[in-house]
Coordinates of C-alpha atoms in Angstrom, one line a residue:
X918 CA -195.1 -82.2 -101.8
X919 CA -196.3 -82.2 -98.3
X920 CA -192.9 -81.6 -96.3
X921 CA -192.1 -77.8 -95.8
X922 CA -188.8 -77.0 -98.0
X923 CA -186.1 -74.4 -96.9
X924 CA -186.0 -71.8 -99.7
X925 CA -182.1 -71.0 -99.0
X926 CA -181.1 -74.8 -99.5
X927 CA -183.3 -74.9 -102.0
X928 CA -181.8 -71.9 -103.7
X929 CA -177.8 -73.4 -102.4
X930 CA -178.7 -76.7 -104.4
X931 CA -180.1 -74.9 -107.4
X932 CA -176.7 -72.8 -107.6
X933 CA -174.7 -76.0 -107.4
X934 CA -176.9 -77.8 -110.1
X935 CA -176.1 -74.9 -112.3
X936 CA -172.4 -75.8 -112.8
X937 CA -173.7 -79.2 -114.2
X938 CA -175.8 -77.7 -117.2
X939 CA -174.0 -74.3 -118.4
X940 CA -169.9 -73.5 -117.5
X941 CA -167.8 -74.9 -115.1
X942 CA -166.7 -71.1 -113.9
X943 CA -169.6 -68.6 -113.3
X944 CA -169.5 -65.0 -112.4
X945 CA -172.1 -63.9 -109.9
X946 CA -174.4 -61.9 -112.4
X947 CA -174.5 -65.5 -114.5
X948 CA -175.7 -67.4 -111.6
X949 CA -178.2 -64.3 -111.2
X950 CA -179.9 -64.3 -114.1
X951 CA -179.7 -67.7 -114.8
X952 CA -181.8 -68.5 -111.8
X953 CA -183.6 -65.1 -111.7
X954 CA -182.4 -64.3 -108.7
X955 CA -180.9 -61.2 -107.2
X956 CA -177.1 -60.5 -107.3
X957 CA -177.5 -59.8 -103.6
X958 CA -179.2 -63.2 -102.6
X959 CA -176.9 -64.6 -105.2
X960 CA -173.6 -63.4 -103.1
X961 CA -174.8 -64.6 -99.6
X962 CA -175.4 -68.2 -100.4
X963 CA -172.0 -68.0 -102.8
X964 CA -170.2 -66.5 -99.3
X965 CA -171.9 -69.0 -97.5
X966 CA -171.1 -72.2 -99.9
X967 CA -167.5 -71.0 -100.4
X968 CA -166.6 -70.7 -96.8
X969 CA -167.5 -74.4 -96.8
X970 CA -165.3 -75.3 -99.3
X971 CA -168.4 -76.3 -101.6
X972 CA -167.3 -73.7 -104.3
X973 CA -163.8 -71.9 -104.7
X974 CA -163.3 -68.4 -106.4
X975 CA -160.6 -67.9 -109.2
X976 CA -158.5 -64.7 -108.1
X977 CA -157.7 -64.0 -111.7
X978 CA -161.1 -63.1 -113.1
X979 CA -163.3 -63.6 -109.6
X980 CA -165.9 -66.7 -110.7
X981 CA -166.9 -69.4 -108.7
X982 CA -166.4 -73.0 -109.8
X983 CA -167.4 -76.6 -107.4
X984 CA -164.9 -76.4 -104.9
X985 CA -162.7 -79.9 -103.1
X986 CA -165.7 -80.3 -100.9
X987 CA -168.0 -81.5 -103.7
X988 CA -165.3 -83.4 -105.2
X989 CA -164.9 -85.5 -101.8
X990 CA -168.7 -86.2 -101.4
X991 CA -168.6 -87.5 -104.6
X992 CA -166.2 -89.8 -104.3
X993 CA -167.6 -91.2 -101.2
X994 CA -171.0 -91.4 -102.8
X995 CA -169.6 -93.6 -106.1
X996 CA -167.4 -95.6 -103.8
X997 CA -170.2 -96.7 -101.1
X998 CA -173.0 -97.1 -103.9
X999 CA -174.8 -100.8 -103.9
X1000 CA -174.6 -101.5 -107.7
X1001 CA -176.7 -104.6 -106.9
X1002 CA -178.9 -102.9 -104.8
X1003 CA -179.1 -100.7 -107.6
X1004 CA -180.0 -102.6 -110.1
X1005 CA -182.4 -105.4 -108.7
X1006 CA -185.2 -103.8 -109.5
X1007 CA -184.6 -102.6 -112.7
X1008 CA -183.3 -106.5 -113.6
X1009 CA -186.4 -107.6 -111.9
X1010 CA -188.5 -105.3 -114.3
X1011 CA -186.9 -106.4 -117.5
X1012 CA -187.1 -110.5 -116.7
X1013 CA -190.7 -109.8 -116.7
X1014 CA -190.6 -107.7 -119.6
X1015 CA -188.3 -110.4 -121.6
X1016 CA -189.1 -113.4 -119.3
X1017 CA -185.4 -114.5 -119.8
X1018 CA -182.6 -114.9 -117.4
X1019 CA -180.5 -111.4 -116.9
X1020 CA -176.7 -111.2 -115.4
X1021 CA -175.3 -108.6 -113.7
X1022 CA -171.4 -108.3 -113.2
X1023 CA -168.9 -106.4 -111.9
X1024 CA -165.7 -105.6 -112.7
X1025 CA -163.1 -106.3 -109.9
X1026 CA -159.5 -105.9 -110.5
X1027 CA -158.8 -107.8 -114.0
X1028 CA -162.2 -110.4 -113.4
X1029 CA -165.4 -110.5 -113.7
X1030 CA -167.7 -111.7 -111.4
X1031 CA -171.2 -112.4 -111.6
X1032 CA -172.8 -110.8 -108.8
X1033 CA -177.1 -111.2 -109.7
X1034 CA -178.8 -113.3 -111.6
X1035 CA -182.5 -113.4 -112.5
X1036 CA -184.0 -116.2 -114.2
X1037 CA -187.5 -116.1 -116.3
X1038 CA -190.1 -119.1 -116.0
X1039 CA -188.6 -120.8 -118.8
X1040 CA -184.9 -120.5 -118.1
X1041 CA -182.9 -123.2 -119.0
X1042 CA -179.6 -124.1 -117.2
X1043 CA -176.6 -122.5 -118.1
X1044 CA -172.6 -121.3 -117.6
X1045 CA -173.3 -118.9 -115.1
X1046 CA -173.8 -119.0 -111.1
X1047 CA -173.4 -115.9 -108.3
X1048 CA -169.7 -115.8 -107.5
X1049 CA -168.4 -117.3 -110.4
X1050 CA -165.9 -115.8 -113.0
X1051 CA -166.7 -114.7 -116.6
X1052 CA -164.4 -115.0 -119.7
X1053 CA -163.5 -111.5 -121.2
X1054 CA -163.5 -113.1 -124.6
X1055 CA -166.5 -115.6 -124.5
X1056 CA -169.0 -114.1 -122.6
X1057 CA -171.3 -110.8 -123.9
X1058 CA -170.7 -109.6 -120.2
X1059 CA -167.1 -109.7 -120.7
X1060 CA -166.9 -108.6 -124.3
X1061 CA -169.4 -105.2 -123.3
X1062 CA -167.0 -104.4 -120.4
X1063 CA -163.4 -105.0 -122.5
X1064 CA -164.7 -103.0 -125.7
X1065 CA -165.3 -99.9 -123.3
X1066 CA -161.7 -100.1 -121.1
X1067 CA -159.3 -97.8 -122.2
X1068 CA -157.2 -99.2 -125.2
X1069 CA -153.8 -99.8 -123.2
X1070 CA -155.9 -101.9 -120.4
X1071 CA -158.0 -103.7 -122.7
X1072 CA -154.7 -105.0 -124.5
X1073 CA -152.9 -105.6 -121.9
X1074 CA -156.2 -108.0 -120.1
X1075 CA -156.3 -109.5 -123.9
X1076 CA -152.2 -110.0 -123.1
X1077 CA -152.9 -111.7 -120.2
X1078 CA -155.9 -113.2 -120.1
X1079 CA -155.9 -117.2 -121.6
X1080 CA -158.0 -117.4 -124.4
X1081 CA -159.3 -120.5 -123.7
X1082 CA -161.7 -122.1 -126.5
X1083 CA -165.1 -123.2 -125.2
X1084 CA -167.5 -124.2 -128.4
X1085 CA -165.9 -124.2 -132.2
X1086 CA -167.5 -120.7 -131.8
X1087 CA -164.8 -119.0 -129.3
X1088 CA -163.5 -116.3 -130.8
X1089 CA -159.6 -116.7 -129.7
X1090 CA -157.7 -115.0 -132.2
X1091 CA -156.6 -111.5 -130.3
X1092 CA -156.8 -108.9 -133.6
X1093 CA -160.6 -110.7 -134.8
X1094 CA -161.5 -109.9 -131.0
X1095 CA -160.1 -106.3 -131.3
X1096 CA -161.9 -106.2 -134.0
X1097 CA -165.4 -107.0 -132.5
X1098 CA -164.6 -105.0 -129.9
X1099 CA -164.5 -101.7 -132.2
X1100 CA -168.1 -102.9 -133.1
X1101 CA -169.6 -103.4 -129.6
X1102 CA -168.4 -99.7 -128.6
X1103 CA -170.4 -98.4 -132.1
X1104 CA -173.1 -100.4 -131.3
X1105 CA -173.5 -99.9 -128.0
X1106 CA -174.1 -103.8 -126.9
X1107 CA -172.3 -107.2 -127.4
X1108 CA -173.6 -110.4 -128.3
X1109 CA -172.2 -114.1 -127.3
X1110 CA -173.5 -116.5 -130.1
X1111 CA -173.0 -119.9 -128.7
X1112 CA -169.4 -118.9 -127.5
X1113 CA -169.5 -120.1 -123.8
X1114 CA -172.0 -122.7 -124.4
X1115 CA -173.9 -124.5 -127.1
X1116 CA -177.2 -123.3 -127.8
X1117 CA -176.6 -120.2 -126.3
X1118 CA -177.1 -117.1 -126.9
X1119 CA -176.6 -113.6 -124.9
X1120 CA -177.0 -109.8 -125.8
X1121 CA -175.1 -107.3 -122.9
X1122 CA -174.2 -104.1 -122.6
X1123 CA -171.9 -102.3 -120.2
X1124 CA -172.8 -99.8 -117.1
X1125 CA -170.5 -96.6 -115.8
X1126 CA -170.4 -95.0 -112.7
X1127 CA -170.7 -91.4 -112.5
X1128 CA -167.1 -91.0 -113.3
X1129 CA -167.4 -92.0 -116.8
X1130 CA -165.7 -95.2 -116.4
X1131 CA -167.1 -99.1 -117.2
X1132 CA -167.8 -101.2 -113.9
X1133 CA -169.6 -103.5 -114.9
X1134 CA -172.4 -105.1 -117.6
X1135 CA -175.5 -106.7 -118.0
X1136 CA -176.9 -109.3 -120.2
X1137 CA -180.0 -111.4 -121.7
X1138 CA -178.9 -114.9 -121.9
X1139 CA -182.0 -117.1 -123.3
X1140 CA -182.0 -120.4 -125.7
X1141 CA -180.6 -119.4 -129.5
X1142 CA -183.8 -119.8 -130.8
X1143 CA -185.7 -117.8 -129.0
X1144 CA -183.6 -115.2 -129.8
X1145 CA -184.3 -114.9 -133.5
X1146 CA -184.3 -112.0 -136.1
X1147 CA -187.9 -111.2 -134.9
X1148 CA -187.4 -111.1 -131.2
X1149 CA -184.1 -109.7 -130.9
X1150 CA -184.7 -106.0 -131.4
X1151 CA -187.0 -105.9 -128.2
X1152 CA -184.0 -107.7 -126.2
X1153 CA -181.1 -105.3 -127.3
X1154 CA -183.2 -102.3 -126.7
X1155 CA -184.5 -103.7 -123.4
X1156 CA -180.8 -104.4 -122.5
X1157 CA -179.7 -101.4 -123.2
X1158 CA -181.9 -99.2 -121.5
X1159 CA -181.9 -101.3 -118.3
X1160 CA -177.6 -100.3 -118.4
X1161 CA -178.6 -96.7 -119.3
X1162 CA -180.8 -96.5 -116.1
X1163 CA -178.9 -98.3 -113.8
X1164 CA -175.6 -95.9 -115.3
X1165 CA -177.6 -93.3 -114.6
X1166 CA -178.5 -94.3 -110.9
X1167 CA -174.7 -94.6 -110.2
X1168 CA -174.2 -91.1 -111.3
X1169 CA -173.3 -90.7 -115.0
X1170 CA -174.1 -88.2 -116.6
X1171 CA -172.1 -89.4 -120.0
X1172 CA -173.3 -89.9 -123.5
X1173 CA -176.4 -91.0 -124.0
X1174 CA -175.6 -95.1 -124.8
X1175 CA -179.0 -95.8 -125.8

């Protein structure tokens, strides 16, 4: 790296990644040998990053934990974070790995929107469109983001929500949809089999932000038949990496939902 670095920050940033990767309270002689650094060095920057409210001390047994400060720049990071911008390129990367349209949406209030779509050489028309509103039930997008909710807001959207019947495929029966949605979350990725439209078929999986929770999913959505037994393994896995790195980008830092 050809820019000159500033040791201290450097040493500042290292402290603060420490609380990410060992305890959430350390004592000054942890953060000391953990980085191999003196106690004495170890205590200024502390002094220094505490006064800024960027750590906070606990009285009761003296060891520093992230302070209000990081808490705030977090929060403002996850909230003004492009998840299109994000994602583009990785969507970009996988349409010309899988040379299939890709979706992204997002989840906004109790609907989801599509907000990029990608198509391959061959794509086909189909349902979707930027702007436009995706089923919960009947679309892989909308199944991958519902299975990962929290229980109470997935049944009350499934309350809500009408569960409208598209092809003779549409799963509308709220317990059989509970039920698949118990095998996306094990899985890790949802499939719509001809469930929006005929000939159809679409393999998504869902994205969090770097709070843990589910904002939004993406999805291959390609003719039925080119998605047979042989091909689909490369989509799934393709699928679900492009949602682990564009999770990642946004921040989490969850399970691994490879």
């Amino acid at each position: 790296m050809s820019e000159r670095l500033i040791q201290s920050v450097e040493r500042a940033a290292d402290i603060l990644e420490l609380f990410l990767v060992t305890k959430p309270e350390l004592s000054i002689k942890e953060i000391s040998e953990n980085l191999n650094l003196s106690k004495s060095t170890v205590h200024g920057i502390i002094k220094t990053l505490e006064h800024r409210g960027y750590l906070q001390q606990n009285p009761e047994d003296l060891k520093y934990k992230p302070g209000i400060k990081l808490f705030e720049l977090g929060n403002f990071v996850g909230k003004h974070l492009d998840i299109g911008k994000i994602a583009r390129p990785i969507i970009r990367d996988l349409v010309d790995e899988l040379n299939e349209t890709v979706h992204l949406v997002s989840l906004q209030r109790d609907e989801i929107i599509y907000i990029e779509k990608v198509e391959g050489h061959s794509a086909l028309t189909i349902y979707s469109h930027i702007g436009k509103r995706a089923p919960f039930h009947s679309t892989g997008v909308g199944k991958a983001i519902l299975a990962h909710l929290n229980e109470n807001e997935a049944n009350r959207i499934l309350s809500s929500i009408n569960l409208e019947s598209f092809t003779k495929y549409t799963m509308t029966n709220i317990e059989e949809i509970k039920e698949q949605l118990h095998s996306i979350r094990e899985q890790g990725y949802a499939v719509d089999d001809e469930e929006i439209e005929l000939g159809l078929k679409c393999i998504a999986a869902p994205i969090f932000n770097h709070q843990g929770n589910v904002i939004a999913s993406i999805s291959c959505a390609a003719p039925k038949m080119r998605l047979d037994e042989n091909r689909l393994p490369q989509v799934i896995a393709g699928i679900k990496r492009a949602a682990a790195e564009i999770s990642s980008d946004l921040g989490y830092r969850g399970k691994n939902i490879l």
